[in-house]
Amino acid sequence: MGMKKTWFHHTDCSTEQADELVKRYKARGVRVERSLNQDYMTWTVSAFLPTSNTPARPDSRWRNRMWG
């Protein structure tokens, strides 16, 4: 069984930001959609990304060795 995927939204992006996001996601093979917002000036970019049931683990670099 593959990982569960959900939509992640980047809201209120300029045209340049939206173009860059779409380009980067497509380079990684991610399904991406771009839609014009109601103000006709900004974009919402939506990417279909994998999600996990477990929360992200904190980076071990920041753990104090004294407390384990």
Short mmCIF file of C-alpha atoms in Angstrom, two decimals:
data_model
loop_
_atom_site.label_atom_id
_atom_site.label_comp_id
_atom_site.label_asym_id
_atom_site.label_seq_id
_atom_site.Cartn_x
_atom_site.Cartn_y
_atom_site.Cartn_z
CA MET A 1 0.00 0.00 0.00
CA GLY A 2 1.42 3.39 -0.98
CA MET A 3 1.52 6.50 1.11
CA LYS A 4 -1.63 8.56 1.55
CA LYS A 5 -1.61 11.82 -0.42
CA THR A 6 -3.42 15.10 0.19
CA TRP A 7 -3.50 18.52 -1.44
CA PHE A 8 -1.20 21.22 -0.08
CA HIS A 9 -2.09 24.81 -1.07
CA HIS A 10 0.23 27.79 -1.55
CA THR A 11 -2.13 30.77 -1.44
CA ASP A 12 -1.73 34.37 -2.64
CA CYS A 13 1.27 33.76 -4.90
CA SER A 14 2.41 36.27 -7.49
CA THR A 15 2.65 35.07 -11.10
CA GLU A 16 6.43 34.65 -10.79
CA GLN A 17 6.11 32.69 -7.53
CA ALA A 18 3.40 30.46 -9.00
CA ASP A 19 5.50 29.76 -12.11
CA GLU A 20 8.51 28.83 -9.96
CA LEU A 21 6.46 26.54 -7.68
CA VAL A 22 4.88 24.76 -10.64
CA LYS A 23 8.28 24.31 -12.28
CA ARG A 24 9.86 22.88 -9.11
CA TYR A 25 6.99 20.52 -8.35
CA LYS A 26 6.84 19.22 -11.94
CA ALA A 27 10.61 18.62 -11.88
CA ARG A 28 10.00 16.33 -8.88
CA GLY A 29 7.12 14.55 -10.64
CA VAL A 30 4.41 15.95 -8.34
CA ARG A 31 0.85 16.50 -9.59
CA VAL A 32 0.28 20.27 -9.43
CA GLU A 33 -2.56 22.65 -10.30
CA ARG A 34 -2.60 26.42 -10.50
CA SER A 35 -5.72 28.59 -10.23
CA LEU A 36 -6.31 32.32 -10.38
CA ASN A 37 -7.78 33.83 -7.20
CA GLN A 38 -10.92 35.98 -7.12
CA ASP A 39 -8.88 39.20 -7.08
CA TYR A 40 -7.51 38.31 -10.58
CA MET A 41 -4.01 39.24 -9.39
CA THR A 42 -2.78 36.35 -7.23
CA TRP A 43 -2.61 32.59 -7.73
CA THR A 44 -3.17 29.50 -5.61
CA VAL A 45 -0.83 26.61 -6.39
CA SER A 46 -1.99 23.18 -5.21
CA ALA A 47 0.35 20.17 -5.00
CA PHE A 48 -0.70 16.57 -4.37
CA LEU A 49 1.87 15.52 -1.75
CA PRO A 50 2.36 12.36 0.34
CA THR A 51 1.47 12.56 4.03
CA SER A 52 2.44 10.43 7.00
CA ASN A 53 0.43 9.23 10.00
CA THR A 54 3.34 9.88 12.34
CA PRO A 55 4.48 13.41 13.19
CA ALA A 56 7.86 14.56 11.95
CA ARG A 57 10.70 13.68 14.28
CA PRO A 58 12.70 16.57 15.72
CA ASP A 59 16.24 16.92 14.43
CA SER A 60 18.65 15.11 16.74
CA ARG A 61 21.16 17.95 16.45
CA TRP A 62 19.02 20.01 18.82
CA ARG A 63 18.55 17.30 21.46
CA ASN A 64 20.51 17.88 24.65
CA ARG A 65 22.55 14.72 25.30
CA MET A 66 22.34 15.28 29.05
CA TRP A 67 18.58 14.56 29.12
CA GLY A 68 18.68 11.75 26.60
#
